[in-house]
Coordinates of C-alpha atoms in Angstrom, one line a residue:
Chain A
M25 CA 0.1 -49.6 49.2
S26 CA -2.5 -52.1 49.5
R27 CA -1.4 -54.1 46.5
E28 CA -1.4 -57.5 48.3
I29 CA -5.3 -57.4 48.5
Y30 CA -5.6 -57.1 44.9
E31 CA -5.0 -59.7 42.2
P32 CA -3.9 -58.6 38.7
V33 CA -5.6 -60.3 35.6
I34 CA -3.7 -60.1 32.5
G35 CA -4.0 -61.5 29.0
L36 CA -1.7 -60.9 26.1
E37 CA -2.3 -60.8 22.4
V38 CA 0.6 -61.2 20.3
H39 CA 1.0 -60.3 16.6
I40 CA 3.4 -62.4 15.0
Q41 CA 4.7 -61.3 11.4
L42 CA 5.3 -64.4 9.2
L43 CA 8.6 -64.9 7.3
T44 CA 6.8 -65.5 4.0
N45 CA 8.3 -64.5 0.7
S46 CA 5.1 -63.0 -0.6
K47 CA 2.0 -61.4 1.1
A48 CA -1.0 -63.2 2.5
F49 CA -3.0 -62.6 -0.4
S50 CA -1.1 -61.2 -3.2
A51 CA 2.2 -62.0 -4.6
D52 CA 4.2 -58.8 -3.8
P53 CA 7.3 -59.4 -1.5
A54 CA 6.6 -59.3 2.2
E55 CA 10.3 -58.5 3.2
F56 CA 11.0 -55.7 5.9
G57 CA 13.1 -52.6 4.9
A58 CA 12.5 -52.1 1.3
M59 CA 12.1 -48.5 0.0
P60 CA 8.7 -47.2 0.8
N61 CA 5.8 -48.2 -1.5
T62 CA 8.0 -50.4 -3.5
N63 CA 6.7 -53.9 -2.4
I64 CA 3.1 -53.2 -3.6
S65 CA 0.7 -54.7 -5.9
V66 CA -2.9 -53.8 -7.2
I67 CA -4.3 -56.1 -4.5
S68 CA -2.5 -54.7 -1.5
L69 CA -3.3 -51.2 -2.6
G70 CA -6.9 -52.3 -2.8
H71 CA -7.6 -51.4 -6.4
P72 CA -11.1 -51.9 -7.6
G73 CA -11.7 -55.4 -9.3
T74 CA -8.9 -57.0 -7.8
L75 CA -9.2 -60.3 -5.8
P76 CA -7.1 -61.9 -2.9
F77 CA -5.2 -65.0 -3.7
F78 CA -4.4 -66.9 -0.6
N79 CA -0.6 -67.8 0.3
K80 CA -0.7 -71.5 1.4
R81 CA 2.5 -71.1 3.4
V82 CA 0.7 -68.8 5.8
A83 CA -1.6 -71.7 6.8
D84 CA 1.5 -74.1 7.1
F85 CA 3.0 -71.6 9.4
A86 CA -0.1 -71.3 11.4
L87 CA -0.2 -75.0 11.8
R88 CA 3.4 -75.1 13.0
L89 CA 2.8 -72.8 15.6
G90 CA -0.6 -74.5 16.5
L91 CA 1.1 -78.0 16.7
A92 CA 3.9 -76.5 18.9
C93 CA 1.4 -75.3 21.1
K94 CA -0.8 -78.4 21.2
S95 CA -3.8 -76.5 20.0
S96 CA -6.8 -78.1 18.2
I97 CA -6.8 -77.4 14.5
T98 CA -9.8 -76.1 12.7
H99 CA -10.9 -78.1 9.6
E100 CA -13.1 -75.5 7.8
N101 CA -11.5 -71.9 8.0
I102 CA -13.4 -69.1 6.8
F103 CA -11.9 -65.7 6.4
A104 CA -13.6 -62.7 7.6
R105 CA -13.7 -58.8 6.9
K106 CA -13.1 -56.5 9.8
N107 CA -14.2 -53.2 8.7
Y108 CA -12.9 -49.8 9.7
F109 CA -11.4 -46.7 8.0
Y110 CA -7.8 -45.7 8.3
A111 CA -5.4 -44.3 5.9
D112 CA -3.1 -47.2 6.0
L113 CA -5.8 -49.7 5.2
P114 CA -6.5 -49.3 1.5
K115 CA -9.5 -51.6 1.0
G116 CA -11.2 -50.3 4.1
Y117 CA -11.2 -53.7 5.9
Q118 CA -9.0 -56.2 7.0
I119 CA -9.1 -59.8 6.0
T120 CA -8.9 -61.8 9.3
Q121 CA -10.7 -64.8 10.8
D122 CA -13.3 -64.3 13.1
K123 CA -15.5 -67.2 14.1
T124 CA -13.2 -69.9 13.0
P125 CA -9.5 -69.2 14.0
I126 CA -7.3 -71.9 12.5
C127 CA -6.1 -73.0 16.0
T128 CA -7.8 -73.1 19.3
G129 CA -6.8 -74.1 22.8
G130 CA -3.2 -75.2 23.6
S131 CA -0.7 -73.6 25.9
I132 CA 2.7 -72.1 26.3
R133 CA 4.9 -73.5 29.2
I134 CA 6.7 -70.8 31.3
K135 CA 9.2 -71.0 34.2
T136 CA 8.0 -68.8 36.9
A137 CA 10.4 -67.0 39.5
D138 CA 10.4 -70.0 41.8
Q139 CA 11.7 -72.1 39.0
T140 CA 8.3 -74.0 38.8
T141 CA 6.6 -74.4 35.4
R142 CA 3.1 -73.2 34.6
D143 CA 1.0 -73.7 31.5
I144 CA -0.5 -70.6 30.1
A145 CA -3.6 -71.6 28.2
I146 CA -4.1 -70.1 24.6
T147 CA -7.5 -69.0 23.5
R148 CA -6.9 -68.9 19.8
I149 CA -4.5 -68.4 16.9
H150 CA -5.8 -66.8 13.8
M151 CA -4.4 -65.8 10.5
E152 CA -4.7 -62.1 9.2
E153 CA -3.1 -59.4 7.1
D154 CA -1.1 -56.4 8.3
A155 CA -2.0 -52.7 7.6
G156 CA 0.4 -50.4 6.1
K157 CA 2.5 -48.0 8.0
S158 CA 1.5 -44.3 8.9
M159 CA 4.1 -41.7 9.9
H160 CA 2.8 -38.6 11.7
D161 CA 5.9 -36.8 12.5
Q162 CA 7.8 -36.3 9.1
D163 CA 5.6 -33.4 8.1
P164 CA 3.5 -30.6 9.7
Y165 CA 0.4 -31.0 7.6
D166 CA 0.4 -34.6 6.3
S167 CA 0.5 -38.1 7.6
L168 CA 2.8 -40.2 5.2
I169 CA 1.6 -43.7 4.3
D170 CA 3.9 -46.6 3.3
L171 CA 1.9 -49.6 2.0
N172 CA 4.8 -52.0 1.9
R173 CA 3.6 -53.8 4.9
A174 CA -0.2 -53.7 3.8
G175 CA -1.1 -57.5 3.4
V176 CA 2.0 -59.0 5.0
P177 CA 0.6 -62.2 6.9
L178 CA 0.4 -62.2 10.6
L179 CA -0.6 -64.7 13.1
E180 CA -2.6 -63.2 16.2
M181 CA -2.1 -65.5 19.2
V182 CA -4.4 -64.8 22.1
S183 CA -3.8 -65.9 25.6
E184 CA -6.4 -66.7 28.4
P185 CA -6.5 -64.1 31.1
E186 CA -4.5 -66.1 33.4
I187 CA -1.3 -64.2 33.6
R188 CA -1.0 -63.0 37.3
N189 CA 1.8 -60.5 37.2
S190 CA 4.5 -58.7 35.2
E191 CA 7.1 -61.3 35.4
E192 CA 4.8 -64.1 34.0
A193 CA 4.1 -61.9 31.0
Y194 CA 7.8 -61.4 30.5
A195 CA 8.4 -65.3 30.9
Y196 CA 5.4 -65.9 28.4
L197 CA 6.7 -63.4 25.8
T198 CA 10.2 -64.7 26.0
E199 CA 9.0 -68.3 25.5
V200 CA 6.6 -67.1 22.5
R201 CA 9.5 -65.4 20.8
K202 CA 11.8 -68.4 21.4
L203 CA 9.3 -70.8 19.9
V204 CA 8.6 -68.7 16.8
R205 CA 12.2 -68.3 16.1
Y206 CA 12.7 -72.1 16.5
L207 CA 9.7 -72.6 14.2
D208 CA 11.3 -70.3 11.5
I209 CA 8.1 -68.5 11.1
C210 CA 8.9 -65.1 12.6
D211 CA 12.1 -63.3 13.5
G212 CA 10.6 -62.3 16.8
N213 CA 12.0 -58.7 16.7
M214 CA 9.9 -56.6 18.8
E215 CA 11.9 -53.4 18.1
E216 CA 11.2 -53.6 14.4
G217 CA 7.6 -54.7 15.0
S218 CA 7.7 -58.1 13.5
M219 CA 6.6 -59.3 17.0
R220 CA 3.9 -57.0 18.6
C221 CA 2.0 -57.3 21.8
D222 CA -1.0 -55.8 23.3
A223 CA -1.9 -56.4 27.0
N224 CA -5.3 -56.6 28.6
I225 CA -5.0 -55.7 32.1
S226 CA -7.4 -55.5 35.0
V227 CA -7.3 -55.9 38.9
R228 CA -9.8 -57.4 41.1
K229 CA -9.8 -58.1 45.1
K230 CA -8.4 -61.5 45.9
G231 CA -11.3 -63.9 46.3
E232 CA -13.5 -62.1 43.7
T233 CA -14.5 -64.3 40.9
R234 CA -15.7 -61.8 38.5
F235 CA -13.1 -59.8 36.4
G236 CA -12.5 -56.0 36.9
T237 CA -12.8 -53.8 33.9
K238 CA -10.1 -54.3 31.8
V239 CA -7.9 -51.7 30.0
E240 CA -5.8 -52.7 26.9
V241 CA -2.4 -51.3 26.6
K242 CA -0.5 -50.9 23.2
N243 CA 2.8 -49.7 21.7
M244 CA 5.4 -51.6 23.8
N245 CA 8.3 -52.2 21.6
S246 CA 10.4 -54.7 23.8
I247 CA 9.4 -57.6 26.3
R248 CA 11.1 -55.4 29.1
N249 CA 8.5 -52.5 28.1
V250 CA 5.4 -54.9 28.2
Q251 CA 6.7 -55.7 31.9
R252 CA 7.0 -52.0 32.6
A253 CA 3.6 -51.1 31.2
I254 CA 1.8 -53.8 33.1
E255 CA 3.7 -52.7 36.5
F256 CA 2.6 -49.1 35.9
E257 CA -0.9 -50.1 34.9
I258 CA -1.5 -52.5 38.0
D259 CA -0.4 -49.7 40.2
R260 CA -2.3 -47.0 38.5
Q261 CA -5.5 -49.2 38.6
I262 CA -5.2 -50.0 42.4
A263 CA -4.5 -46.5 43.1
L264 CA -7.8 -45.5 41.3
L265 CA -9.8 -48.0 43.1
E266 CA -8.2 -47.4 46.4
S267 CA -9.3 -43.4 46.0
G268 CA -12.9 -44.3 45.2
G269 CA -12.5 -44.2 41.5
T270 CA -13.7 -46.5 38.8
I271 CA -11.7 -47.9 36.0
S272 CA -12.9 -47.0 32.6
Q273 CA -12.6 -49.4 29.7
E274 CA -10.3 -47.9 27.3
T275 CA -7.3 -48.3 25.2
R276 CA -4.0 -46.9 26.6
S277 CA -0.5 -46.3 24.9
F278 CA 2.7 -46.9 26.9
D279 CA 5.4 -44.1 26.8
A280 CA 8.6 -45.8 27.2
S281 CA 10.5 -42.6 28.0
Q282 CA 8.1 -41.7 30.8
G283 CA 7.3 -45.3 31.9
N284 CA 3.7 -44.6 32.1
T285 CA 0.5 -45.2 30.2
F286 CA -1.9 -42.6 28.5
S287 CA -5.5 -42.8 27.1
L288 CA -5.7 -43.3 23.5
R289 CA -9.4 -43.7 23.1
S290 CA -12.3 -45.0 25.3
K291 CA -14.2 -48.0 24.4
E292 CA -17.5 -46.3 24.7
T293 CA -17.1 -44.9 21.2
A294 CA -15.7 -48.5 20.4
N295 CA -15.5 -49.4 16.7
D296 CA -18.0 -51.8 15.8
Y297 CA -16.0 -53.8 13.1
R298 CA -19.0 -55.4 11.6
Y299 CA -17.2 -58.6 10.8
F300 CA -18.8 -60.8 8.0
P301 CA -17.5 -63.8 5.9
E302 CA -15.1 -62.6 3.3
P303 CA -17.0 -63.2 0.0
D304 CA -13.9 -63.1 -2.2
L305 CA -12.3 -66.0 -0.7
C306 CA -13.3 -69.6 -0.6
P307 CA -13.2 -71.4 2.8
L308 CA -9.9 -73.2 3.5
F309 CA -10.0 -76.7 4.5
I310 CA -7.3 -78.2 6.6
K311 CA -7.0 -81.9 6.2
A312 CA -5.5 -84.7 8.0
E313 CA -2.8 -84.9 5.3
D314 CA -1.9 -81.1 5.6
I315 CA -1.5 -81.6 9.3
E316 CA 0.8 -84.8 8.7
R317 CA 2.8 -82.9 6.0
V318 CA 3.5 -80.0 8.4
K319 CA 4.3 -82.2 11.2
A320 CA 6.7 -84.2 9.3
A321 CA 8.6 -81.0 8.5
M322 CA 8.6 -79.8 12.1
P323 CA 11.8 -78.0 12.9
P324 CA 13.2 -79.2 16.5
L325 CA 11.4 -77.6 19.4
P326 CA 13.3 -75.9 22.4
E327 CA 11.4 -78.2 24.8
E328 CA 12.5 -81.4 22.8
L329 CA 16.0 -80.3 22.7
Y330 CA 16.0 -79.3 26.4
Q331 CA 14.8 -82.8 27.4
N332 CA 17.4 -84.4 25.0
F333 CA 20.3 -82.4 26.5
V334 CA 19.3 -83.5 29.9
S335 CA 18.4 -87.1 29.5
T336 CA 20.8 -88.1 26.5
F337 CA 23.6 -85.7 27.1
G338 CA 23.3 -85.7 30.9
L339 CA 23.5 -81.9 31.2
S340 CA 22.2 -79.9 34.2
D341 CA 19.0 -78.0 34.0
Y342 CA 21.0 -74.8 34.0
D343 CA 23.1 -75.9 31.1
A344 CA 20.4 -77.3 29.1
T345 CA 18.4 -74.1 29.7
N346 CA 21.3 -72.1 28.6
L347 CA 22.0 -73.8 25.6
T348 CA 18.4 -74.0 24.2
D349 CA 17.7 -70.2 24.7
S350 CA 18.8 -69.7 21.0
K351 CA 18.1 -72.2 18.1
P352 CA 21.3 -71.7 16.4
V353 CA 23.4 -72.2 19.7
A354 CA 21.2 -75.3 20.4
L355 CA 21.9 -76.9 17.0
Y356 CA 25.5 -76.2 17.0
F357 CA 25.8 -77.8 20.4
N358 CA 23.6 -80.7 19.0
Q359 CA 26.2 -81.0 16.1
L360 CA 29.2 -81.0 18.4
C361 CA 27.3 -83.9 20.3
S362 CA 27.1 -85.8 17.3
L363 CA 30.8 -85.7 16.7
T364 CA 32.1 -86.4 20.2
K365 CA 30.8 -88.4 23.2
N366 CA 32.4 -85.7 25.6
Y367 CA 29.2 -83.7 26.0
K368 CA 30.2 -82.0 29.1
A369 CA 33.3 -80.5 27.3
A370 CA 31.1 -79.6 24.3
A371 CA 28.6 -77.6 26.5
N372 CA 31.5 -75.9 28.3
W373 CA 33.2 -74.8 25.0
V374 CA 29.8 -73.5 23.8
M375 CA 28.9 -71.6 27.1
G376 CA 32.5 -70.6 27.6
P377 CA 34.9 -69.5 24.9
I378 CA 32.5 -69.8 22.0
K379 CA 29.8 -67.4 23.7
S380 CA 32.5 -65.0 24.9
Y381 CA 33.9 -64.9 21.5
L382 CA 30.3 -63.8 20.2
N383 CA 29.7 -61.4 23.2
E384 CA 32.9 -59.6 22.7
R385 CA 32.2 -59.1 19.0
A386 CA 28.3 -58.8 19.4
L387 CA 28.0 -61.4 16.9
E388 CA 25.1 -64.1 16.6
M389 CA 26.0 -67.7 16.5
E390 CA 25.3 -67.8 12.6
A391 CA 28.4 -65.7 12.3
F392 CA 30.6 -67.9 14.3
P393 CA 33.4 -69.0 12.0
L394 CA 34.4 -72.3 13.2
A395 CA 32.9 -75.5 12.0
P396 CA 32.0 -77.8 14.8
E397 CA 34.6 -80.2 13.6
K398 CA 37.2 -77.8 14.6
I399 CA 35.9 -77.6 18.2
V400 CA 35.9 -81.2 18.3
E401 CA 39.4 -81.7 17.4
L402 CA 40.3 -79.2 20.4
I403 CA 38.0 -81.4 22.7
Q404 CA 39.9 -84.7 21.4
M405 CA 43.4 -83.1 21.8
I406 CA 42.6 -82.1 25.4
D407 CA 41.1 -85.7 26.1
Q408 CA 44.2 -87.1 24.6
G409 CA 46.3 -85.1 26.8
Q410 CA 48.2 -83.1 24.1
L411 CA 46.5 -79.9 25.2
N412 CA 45.2 -78.5 28.3
F413 CA 42.0 -76.6 28.3
S414 CA 43.4 -73.1 29.2
V415 CA 46.1 -73.4 26.4
A416 CA 43.4 -74.7 24.0
S417 CA 40.8 -71.9 25.0
Q418 CA 43.5 -69.1 25.5
K419 CA 46.1 -69.5 22.7
I420 CA 44.7 -72.0 20.1
F421 CA 41.0 -70.9 20.0
P422 CA 41.9 -67.2 19.2
I423 CA 44.2 -68.0 16.4
L424 CA 41.9 -70.7 15.1
T425 CA 38.8 -68.1 14.9
E426 CA 41.1 -65.9 12.9
N427 CA 42.1 -68.7 10.5
P428 CA 39.1 -70.8 10.3
A429 CA 40.6 -73.0 7.6
S430 CA 43.5 -74.0 9.6
S431 CA 43.2 -76.8 12.3
A432 CA 43.8 -76.9 16.1
L433 CA 46.7 -79.5 15.2
N434 CA 48.5 -77.3 12.9
I435 CA 48.3 -74.3 15.2
A436 CA 49.4 -76.3 18.2
G437 CA 52.5 -77.7 16.2
E438 CA 53.3 -74.1 14.8
Q439 CA 53.2 -72.6 18.2
N440 CA 54.9 -75.4 19.7
L441 CA 52.1 -75.8 22.3
I442 CA 51.6 -79.4 22.3
Q443 CA 51.5 -80.5 25.9
N444 CA 54.1 -83.0 27.1
S445 CA 52.6 -86.1 28.8
N446 CA 55.9 -87.7 28.7
S447 CA 56.3 -88.5 32.5
E448 CA 60.1 -89.0 32.4
L449 CA 60.6 -85.5 31.0
I450 CA 58.0 -84.1 33.4
N451 CA 59.8 -85.8 36.2
E452 CA 63.1 -84.1 35.2
W453 CA 61.5 -80.9 35.6
V454 CA 60.1 -81.9 39.0
Q455 CA 63.5 -82.8 40.2
Q456 CA 64.9 -79.4 39.0
A457 CA 62.0 -77.5 40.7
L458 CA 62.8 -79.3 44.0
L459 CA 66.3 -78.8 43.8
K460 CA 65.9 -75.0 43.1
Y461 CA 64.1 -74.7 46.5
P462 CA 65.6 -77.2 49.2
E463 CA 64.4 -75.2 52.1
K464 CA 60.9 -75.0 50.7
V465 CA 60.9 -78.7 50.2
L466 CA 61.7 -79.2 53.9
E467 CA 58.9 -76.7 54.8
Y468 CA 56.4 -78.5 52.8
R469 CA 57.6 -82.0 54.3
S470 CA 56.9 -80.3 57.8
G471 CA 53.3 -79.6 57.0
K472 CA 53.1 -76.5 54.8
T473 CA 51.5 -78.4 52.0
G474 CA 50.2 -75.2 50.3
L475 CA 53.7 -74.9 49.0
L476 CA 52.7 -77.5 46.3
G477 CA 51.6 -74.6 44.0
L478 CA 54.9 -73.0 44.1
F479 CA 56.6 -76.2 42.6
M480 CA 53.8 -76.7 40.2
G481 CA 54.4 -73.1 39.1
E482 CA 58.0 -73.7 38.7
V483 CA 57.4 -77.0 36.5
M484 CA 55.0 -75.4 34.4
K485 CA 57.7 -72.6 33.8
L486 CA 60.3 -74.9 32.9
S487 CA 58.0 -76.9 30.6
Q488 CA 56.9 -73.5 29.1
G489 CA 53.3 -74.5 30.0
K490 CA 53.3 -77.6 28.0
A491 CA 53.4 -80.0 30.9
D492 CA 50.2 -81.8 31.3
P493 CA 49.1 -80.2 34.6
K494 CA 47.2 -83.2 35.9
L495 CA 50.2 -85.4 35.4
A496 CA 52.6 -82.6 36.6
N497 CA 50.5 -82.3 39.8
T498 CA 50.6 -85.9 40.6
L499 CA 54.3 -86.1 40.0
V500 CA 55.1 -83.1 42.2
K501 CA 53.1 -84.6 44.9
A502 CA 54.7 -87.9 44.6
A503 CA 58.1 -86.5 44.6
L504 CA 57.5 -84.2 47.6
D505 CA 55.8 -87.1 49.6
A506 CA 58.5 -89.5 48.9
R507 CA 61.3 -88.5 51.3
Chain B
M25 CA -34.0 -53.3 16.3
T26 CA -35.2 -49.7 16.4
V27 CA -33.6 -47.1 14.0
D28 CA -33.4 -43.8 15.8
E29 CA -31.3 -40.8 15.8
H30 CA -28.6 -42.3 18.1
L31 CA -28.1 -45.3 15.9
I32 CA -27.8 -43.0 12.7
G33 CA -25.2 -41.0 14.7
Q34 CA -23.2 -44.3 15.3
L35 CA -23.5 -45.6 11.6
A36 CA -22.4 -42.2 10.2
N37 CA -19.6 -42.2 12.6
L38 CA -18.5 -45.6 11.4
A39 CA -18.9 -44.5 7.7
K40 CA -17.2 -41.2 8.6
L41 CA -20.1 -39.3 7.2
E42 CA -22.2 -36.3 8.3
F43 CA -25.7 -35.6 7.8
E44 CA -28.2 -32.6 8.3
A45 CA -30.9 -33.1 10.7
E46 CA -33.5 -33.3 8.0
A47 CA -31.5 -35.9 6.1
K48 CA -31.4 -38.1 9.3
T49 CA -35.2 -38.2 9.5
E50 CA -35.3 -39.4 6.0
I51 CA -32.8 -42.0 6.6
I52 CA -34.6 -43.2 9.7
K53 CA -37.4 -43.8 7.6
D54 CA -35.6 -45.4 4.8
L55 CA -33.5 -47.7 7.1
N56 CA -36.8 -48.8 9.0
R57 CA -38.4 -49.6 5.5
I58 CA -35.3 -51.7 4.5
L59 CA -35.5 -53.5 8.1
S60 CA -39.0 -54.3 8.0
F61 CA -38.6 -55.6 4.3
V62 CA -35.7 -57.8 5.5
E63 CA -37.7 -58.8 8.5
K64 CA -39.8 -60.9 6.2
L65 CA -37.0 -63.5 6.3
N66 CA -37.9 -64.1 10.0
E67 CA -41.1 -65.8 9.0
I68 CA -39.1 -68.8 7.6
D69 CA -38.3 -71.5 10.3
T70 CA -34.6 -72.1 10.1
D71 CA -34.3 -74.4 13.2
G72 CA -31.8 -77.0 12.9
I73 CA -30.5 -75.7 9.5
E74 CA -26.7 -74.9 9.1
P75 CA -26.1 -71.3 7.8
L76 CA -24.9 -71.7 4.2
I77 CA -22.1 -69.1 3.6
Y78 CA -20.2 -70.6 0.7
L79 CA -21.5 -72.8 -2.2
V80 CA -18.2 -74.7 -2.5
D81 CA -17.5 -77.6 -0.5
D82 CA -13.8 -77.6 -1.2
S83 CA -11.6 -75.7 -3.4
P84 CA -7.9 -76.0 -4.3
S85 CA -7.5 -72.6 -2.9
G86 CA -4.2 -71.0 -2.5
R87 CA -1.0 -70.4 -4.3
D88 CA 2.6 -71.3 -3.7
D89 CA 4.7 -68.8 -1.7
I90 CA 6.6 -66.9 -4.6
A91 CA 7.2 -63.2 -4.7
H92 CA 7.1 -61.2 -7.6
L93 CA 6.5 -57.5 -8.5
Q94 CA 4.0 -56.4 -11.1
I95 CA 3.9 -52.6 -10.5
S96 CA 6.4 -50.0 -9.9
Q97 CA 6.6 -47.4 -6.9
D98 CA 5.5 -44.6 -9.6
E99 CA 2.6 -46.9 -10.9
G100 CA 1.4 -47.6 -7.3
L101 CA 1.3 -43.8 -6.3
Q102 CA 0.1 -42.3 -9.7
N103 CA -3.6 -42.5 -8.7
A104 CA -3.2 -40.9 -5.3
P105 CA -4.7 -37.5 -4.8
K106 CA -1.6 -36.4 -3.1
H107 CA 1.8 -38.0 -2.9
D108 CA 5.5 -37.5 -3.1
S109 CA 8.1 -39.4 -4.6
D110 CA 8.0 -42.1 -2.1
Y111 CA 4.8 -41.8 0.1
F112 CA 1.1 -41.4 -0.1
R113 CA 0.0 -38.3 1.6
V114 CA -3.0 -37.9 3.7
P115 CA -4.5 -35.1 6.0
K116 CA -2.7 -35.7 9.3
V117 CA -4.5 -38.3 11.3
I118 CA -2.8 -37.7 14.7
S119 CA -1.6 -34.2 15.6

């Protein structure tokens, strides 16, 4: 197909459900997963005579995200009503921000396929409340409404339409999810809907400066599905244009089982939301001291940790990227590095035995049983020649994770695993090994140096695996080379 | 702004209301009267004047993020025209 002559233009709107205790404008709990219609109040039910009361933490969380994206912060924030009728919106309007989003500008840095970085500009981040949840498939005649989510605080983050393909969209969302998790403002769970994404997609011929007609795609419950929906939509739009058709401005839904999108509603009958300033709430003023307070309490950001891992700890780009993917992993590694100077060993322990342990058990880092001190003890024992890495990781580490209160030294002692770095003793084993295979010694000396492994194996066997392999290797080689 | 049948149709749609043809004629007349009344405001010169939305300059707005429940599920559901033990029930929105 003539995909090469077209250029997709993609903008993403991400809804970020905030991890506050209470709702945005009322004190009922904001937690996910409660029994239906138990986290409610007269305010979130929209009863007459009730007034919204703003949760200050919502603004703090918005500031965290805005500061992390280097956005400009709006001083005077006016809430607005967005009016529409739907059964899961009891008041008949959503409290949101229209003309004065709390953050404007800023960007999200993504890594593209060729490993270069690109900054995707952010148009705005604004605060709003979520609607309730409707279930249409539980009953033949009724839709069921659960208002636990009604009033839960959201940030809506809108990107500029400068994402050029589905891989960039994937990278952008991965970065946003990582960021909100690092900031402790959202759990970033797209499957449960605590992070949601709508994609605005259009295509135009390369060189064209005007945008094509855009289509909004909704209902993608994973980052991968956003990528799939964009791929499908680009193909659909190009095929339509190539066959002489025109794109109609509409909202489409993604069907994950079919991998396609279908029309939900056309924009000709578009809702006119009739925004106007919310008369029930005073304007919210963000002062310099609010910004300073939020800045002072900012959690570490992935970008900062990455830079630190590379420049202070001397890690490679690959290792530093790997270790900053998840905040708990990055913080654990950071703790290790505050206890040992052997940063490379710390990185290897986290990316090797610890990650395998977690993967095999499908656990998150938070569930890892060992305190950083225990890993540092293993690193030190290896550095001091008391253990080698394979004994430490394959014999001691599994026992230690079962008995987190124990210590590497205790286990090594009990299991008789302390490595022998006594060169006299090792030399005895070396002599025994050489005596055992006199003709192999001759072969080695006539040039078959590959036989070194045979002698090494014999020494390790004689030592029951406890000979320091580096030292043993040197001694075996020395004994063979000395005629 | 001209008030015509098309606009009444749009407004009715947004308000989820339906009107008979003769009611529509009446509404067009009423709305036009309201609009021409409000038009009077256009006679005032507002050049260079910031719109005044709120009368407060600053307000210690906001509460701390502390959750507490004040009504039960039963109390929440009791006023709904239709509900079961857990949910509000409404006529099916999507078939």
